[in-house]
Each structure stands twice: as C-alpha cells, then as structure tokens.
C-alpha cells in the first residue's frame, strides 16, 4: 500500500519555466559576476535537465552576441540571488 | 538604414524556397562585446529573429551569403524550440547504492 502521506517530489527553481537563450536576465543569474563562469549543479541546485538546458542556452547566447562572456552584465548585478554561493569578504 | 538588409535577406531566403513565417525585431542595443567584422569594430547592433520553414540544404548557402553581406555582423541558424515544460515532475531522489551495484557487471 503506497504511503498516502508522501510529500510531492521537490521542484527545482526552474521547474516549469521555459529556458530561452534570449532572456539574458534569467541566464545571468546562474553566472558569476566576477569571471562570468557558469555555476555548477552543487551551487545552482537545479535538476539534471534544467542545468543542461541552462548551460546550452548560456553558451548559445555567448556565441550569438546576447550575453557577455567574461563578466556579468552590470545592469543585472542587483538581481535576487538564486545560487547558494558565498563570496569572500 | 536597416530595412534594405532585411529585404535582401528575406528575398534571398524566398529565392531558395524557404517560407518566412515571422520576423521579430529584438531591438537595437549595444553589443555585449566589441565585434570586429569586415574591417570594422562594431559596438552597437540591431537584433532580428526570422521564423522560417524550409529545406535543410538552405543552411550552408545562406550562411555563405550572409557572411559576404557587410551589414550583417553575426549570423546563425537555430532549430525552432519546442517548449514541453508541462511534464516536469520535479527532482526524483536517486538511489546511489543500487546504481553502484548495477554498474559492477
């Protein structure tokens, strides 16, 4: 008999949101502001599929000239933090 | 200034037998990095998205054609994105012990 009190499966931040290479603001939230590196799965906390989609979209945006490569767009620096990363003070 | 470029591109596409469904203007903004193309260093550019349907043999000929056009800074062909986000079931907890045992074969 299945456990009726089971919690529904945990959803990651992007579960249900369509990831597009065109919305640079969403993609910039998963990129480091100092170097422009893409954060890994242990930092972003996304599921397999979404992490792969985000990485592919970021690389595409780099090539097509939508998103800067070596840094994060300064107008998106004050966006809410999704990734659990601590910067050294 | 920009209209003849679009006109030329769409005409070239129609010549090769592609059906243009939609043409979107994503605005004119400053590029994220300076792009040097055709002996010029560009800082601002207009972004356009053309929705088209056509045979796959067009891709290489069109990339060639757009590469020779001076007004086109960067070109690219992308498959039409199929959005299927309604089936996302969330993070399924992975049983690592079973995975290890199975791989030993």
CSV table of N, CA, C and O in Angstrom, one decimal, chain A residues 9-12 15-18 20-22 24 45 47 49-50 60-69 71, chain B residues 24 26 29 31-33 35 47 49 74-79 81-85 87-93:
chain,number,residue,atom,x,y,z
A,9,UNK,N,7.2,15.4,-5.1
A,9,UNK,CA,8.6,15.5,-5.4
A,9,UNK,C,9.1,17.0,-5.4
A,9,UNK,O,8.4,17.8,-5.9
A,10,UNK,N,10.3,17.2,-4.8
A,10,UNK,CA,10.8,18.5,-4.7
A,10,UNK,C,11.1,19.1,-6.1
A,10,UNK,O,11.6,18.4,-7.0
A,11,UNK,N,10.7,20.4,-6.3
A,11,UNK,CA,10.9,21.0,-7.6
A,11,UNK,C,12.1,22.0,-7.5
A,11,UNK,O,12.2,22.7,-6.5
A,12,UNK,N,12.9,22.0,-8.6
A,12,UNK,CA,14.0,23.0,-8.6
A,12,UNK,C,13.4,24.4,-9.0
A,12,UNK,O,12.2,24.5,-9.3
A,15,UNK,N,11.7,24.6,-12.5
A,15,UNK,CA,10.8,23.6,-12.9
A,15,UNK,C,9.5,24.2,-13.4
A,15,UNK,O,8.8,24.8,-12.7
A,16,UNK,N,9.2,24.1,-14.7
A,16,UNK,CA,8.0,24.6,-15.2
A,16,UNK,C,8.3,25.9,-16.0
A,16,UNK,O,7.3,26.5,-16.6
A,17,UNK,N,9.5,26.5,-15.9
A,17,UNK,CA,9.8,27.7,-16.6
A,17,UNK,C,10.6,27.3,-17.9
A,17,UNK,O,11.5,26.5,-17.9
A,18,UNK,N,10.2,27.9,-19.0
A,18,UNK,CA,10.8,27.7,-20.3
A,18,UNK,C,12.1,28.5,-20.4
A,18,UNK,O,12.1,29.7,-20.2
A,20,UNK,N,15.1,30.1,-22.3
A,20,UNK,CA,15.4,30.6,-23.7
A,20,UNK,C,16.7,31.3,-23.7
A,20,UNK,O,17.1,31.9,-22.7
A,21,UNK,N,17.4,31.2,-24.9
A,21,UNK,CA,18.7,31.9,-25.0
A,21,UNK,C,18.6,33.4,-25.0
A,21,UNK,O,19.5,34.1,-24.9
A,22,UNK,N,17.3,33.8,-25.3
A,22,UNK,CA,17.1,35.3,-25.5
A,22,UNK,C,16.9,36.0,-24.2
A,22,UNK,O,17.2,37.2,-24.1
A,24,UNK,N,18.3,37.1,-21.3
A,24,UNK,CA,19.7,37.2,-20.7
A,24,UNK,C,19.6,37.4,-19.2
A,24,UNK,O,20.5,36.9,-18.5
A,45,UNK,N,21.7,24.2,-7.7
A,45,UNK,CA,20.6,23.4,-7.1
A,45,UNK,C,19.5,23.1,-8.1
A,45,UNK,O,18.4,22.9,-7.8
A,47,UNK,N,17.8,20.6,-11.3
A,47,UNK,CA,17.8,19.2,-11.7
A,47,UNK,C,18.6,19.1,-13.0
A,47,UNK,O,18.9,20.0,-13.7
A,49,UNK,N,18.0,18.0,-16.1
A,49,UNK,CA,17.5,18.6,-17.4
A,49,UNK,C,17.8,20.1,-17.4
A,49,UNK,O,18.3,20.6,-18.4
A,50,UNK,N,17.3,20.7,-16.4
A,50,UNK,CA,17.3,22.2,-16.4
A,50,UNK,C,18.8,22.7,-16.4
A,50,UNK,O,19.0,23.7,-17.1
A,60,UNK,N,25.0,29.4,-26.1
A,60,UNK,CA,24.4,29.9,-27.3
A,60,UNK,C,24.3,31.4,-27.3
A,60,UNK,O,24.7,32.1,-28.3
A,61,UNK,N,23.9,31.9,-26.1
A,61,UNK,CA,23.8,33.4,-26.0
A,61,UNK,C,25.2,34.0,-26.2
A,61,UNK,O,25.3,35.1,-26.7
A,62,UNK,N,26.2,33.4,-25.7
A,62,UNK,CA,27.6,33.9,-25.8
A,62,UNK,C,28.0,34.0,-27.3
A,62,UNK,O,28.5,35.1,-27.7
A,63,UNK,N,27.7,32.9,-28.0
A,63,UNK,CA,28.1,32.9,-29.4
A,63,UNK,C,27.3,33.9,-30.3
A,63,UNK,O,27.9,34.6,-31.1
A,64,UNK,N,26.0,34.0,-30.0
A,64,UNK,CA,25.2,34.8,-30.9
A,64,UNK,C,25.3,36.3,-30.5
A,64,UNK,O,24.6,37.1,-31.1
A,65,UNK,N,26.0,36.6,-29.4
A,65,UNK,CA,26.1,38.1,-29.1
A,65,UNK,C,25.0,38.6,-28.3
A,65,UNK,O,24.6,39.7,-28.5
A,66,UNK,N,24.4,37.8,-27.4
A,66,UNK,CA,23.4,38.3,-26.5
A,66,UNK,C,23.9,38.6,-25.1
A,66,UNK,O,23.4,39.4,-24.4
A,67,UNK,N,24.9,37.8,-24.7
A,67,UNK,CA,25.3,37.8,-23.3
A,67,UNK,C,26.8,38.0,-23.3
A,67,UNK,O,27.5,37.3,-24.0
A,68,UNK,N,27.4,38.8,-22.4
A,68,UNK,CA,28.8,39.0,-22.3
A,68,UNK,C,29.4,37.7,-21.7
A,68,UNK,O,28.8,37.0,-20.9
A,69,UNK,N,30.7,37.4,-22.1
A,69,UNK,CA,31.4,36.2,-21.7
A,69,UNK,C,32.2,36.3,-20.5
A,69,UNK,O,32.1,35.4,-19.6
A,71,UNK,N,32.2,38.5,-18.0
A,71,UNK,CA,31.7,39.1,-16.8
A,71,UNK,C,30.1,39.1,-16.9
A,71,UNK,O,29.6,38.6,-17.9
B,24,UNK,N,10.8,39.1,-36.2
B,24,UNK,CA,10.7,39.9,-35.0
B,24,UNK,C,12.0,40.8,-34.9
B,24,UNK,O,13.1,40.4,-35.2
B,26,UNK,N,14.3,42.4,-32.1
B,26,UNK,CA,14.6,42.3,-30.7
B,26,UNK,C,15.2,43.6,-30.2
B,26,UNK,O,15.8,43.6,-29.1
B,29,UNK,N,20.6,47.4,-29.5
B,29,UNK,CA,21.2,47.6,-28.2
B,29,UNK,C,22.8,47.6,-28.4
B,29,UNK,O,23.2,47.2,-29.5
B,31,UNK,N,26.3,46.0,-28.2
B,31,UNK,CA,26.7,44.6,-28.1
B,31,UNK,C,27.3,44.2,-26.8
B,31,UNK,O,28.0,45.1,-26.2
B,32,UNK,N,27.3,43.0,-26.3
B,32,UNK,CA,27.9,42.6,-25.1
B,32,UNK,C,29.4,42.7,-25.1
B,32,UNK,O,30.1,42.9,-24.1
B,33,UNK,N,30.0,42.6,-26.3
B,33,UNK,CA,31.5,42.7,-26.5
B,33,UNK,C,31.7,43.3,-27.9
B,33,UNK,O,30.9,43.1,-28.8
B,35,UNK,N,32.7,43.5,-31.5
B,35,UNK,CA,32.8,42.5,-32.6
B,35,UNK,C,33.5,43.2,-33.8
B,35,UNK,O,33.0,44.2,-34.3
B,47,UNK,N,19.1,43.6,-33.4
B,47,UNK,CA,18.9,42.1,-33.4
B,47,UNK,C,17.6,41.8,-34.0
B,47,UNK,O,16.6,42.4,-33.7
B,49,UNK,N,15.0,38.4,-35.5
B,49,UNK,CA,14.8,37.0,-35.5
B,49,UNK,C,13.8,36.6,-36.6
B,49,UNK,O,12.7,37.1,-36.6
B,74,UNK,N,26.7,39.2,-37.2
B,74,UNK,CA,26.8,37.8,-36.8
B,74,UNK,C,25.6,37.1,-37.3
B,74,UNK,O,24.5,37.6,-37.2
B,75,UNK,N,25.7,35.9,-37.8
B,75,UNK,CA,24.6,35.1,-38.3
B,75,UNK,C,24.5,33.8,-37.6
B,75,UNK,O,25.5,33.3,-37.1
B,76,UNK,N,23.3,33.2,-37.6
B,76,UNK,CA,23.1,31.9,-37.0
B,76,UNK,C,21.8,31.3,-37.3
B,76,UNK,O,20.8,32.0,-37.5
B,77,UNK,N,21.8,30.0,-37.5
B,77,UNK,CA,20.5,29.2,-37.7
B,77,UNK,C,20.3,28.4,-36.5
B,77,UNK,O,21.2,27.6,-36.1
B,78,UNK,N,19.1,28.4,-36.0
B,78,UNK,CA,18.8,27.6,-34.8
B,78,UNK,C,17.5,26.8,-35.1
B,78,UNK,O,16.6,27.3,-35.7
B,79,UNK,N,17.4,25.6,-34.5
B,79,UNK,CA,16.2,24.8,-34.7
B,79,UNK,C,15.1,25.5,-33.9
B,79,UNK,O,15.3,26.1,-32.8
B,81,UNK,N,12.6,26.1,-31.3
B,81,UNK,CA,12.5,25.5,-30.0
B,81,UNK,C,11.1,24.9,-29.7
B,81,UNK,O,10.1,25.6,-29.9
B,82,UNK,N,11.0,23.6,-29.3
B,82,UNK,CA,9.7,23.0,-29.0
B,82,UNK,C,9.6,23.1,-27.5
B,82,UNK,O,10.4,22.4,-26.7
B,83,UNK,N,8.6,23.8,-26.9
B,83,UNK,CA,8.5,24.0,-25.5
B,83,UNK,C,7.7,22.9,-24.9
B,83,UNK,O,6.5,22.9,-25.2
B,84,UNK,N,8.3,22.1,-24.1
B,84,UNK,CA,7.5,21.0,-23.5
B,84,UNK,C,7.7,21.0,-22.0
B,84,UNK,O,8.3,20.1,-21.4
B,85,UNK,N,7.4,22.1,-21.3
B,85,UNK,CA,7.7,22.2,-19.9
B,85,UNK,C,6.5,21.7,-19.0
B,85,UNK,O,6.5,21.9,-17.8
B,87,UNK,N,5.6,18.6,-18.5
B,87,UNK,CA,5.7,17.3,-17.9
B,87,UNK,C,6.8,17.3,-16.8
B,87,UNK,O,7.1,16.2,-16.3
B,88,UNK,N,7.3,18.4,-16.4
B,88,UNK,CA,8.3,18.5,-15.4
B,88,UNK,C,7.8,17.9,-14.1
B,88,UNK,O,6.9,18.5,-13.5
B,89,UNK,N,8.4,16.8,-13.7
B,89,UNK,CA,7.9,16.1,-12.5
B,89,UNK,C,8.7,16.4,-11.2
B,89,UNK,O,8.4,15.9,-10.2
B,90,UNK,N,9.7,17.3,-11.3
B,90,UNK,CA,10.5,17.6,-10.1
B,90,UNK,C,11.7,16.6,-10.0
B,90,UNK,O,11.9,15.7,-10.7
B,91,UNK,N,12.5,16.9,-8.9
B,91,UNK,CA,13.7,16.1,-8.7
B,91,UNK,C,13.3,14.7,-8.1
B,91,UNK,O,12.8,14.7,-7.0
B,92,UNK,N,13.6,13.7,-8.8
B,92,UNK,CA,13.4,12.3,-8.3
B,92,UNK,C,14.6,11.9,-7.6
B,92,UNK,O,15.7,11.9,-8.1
B,93,UNK,N,14.5,11.5,-6.3
B,93,UNK,CA,15.7,11.1,-5.5
B,93,UNK,C,16.4,9.9,-6.1
B,93,UNK,O,15.7,8.9,-6.3
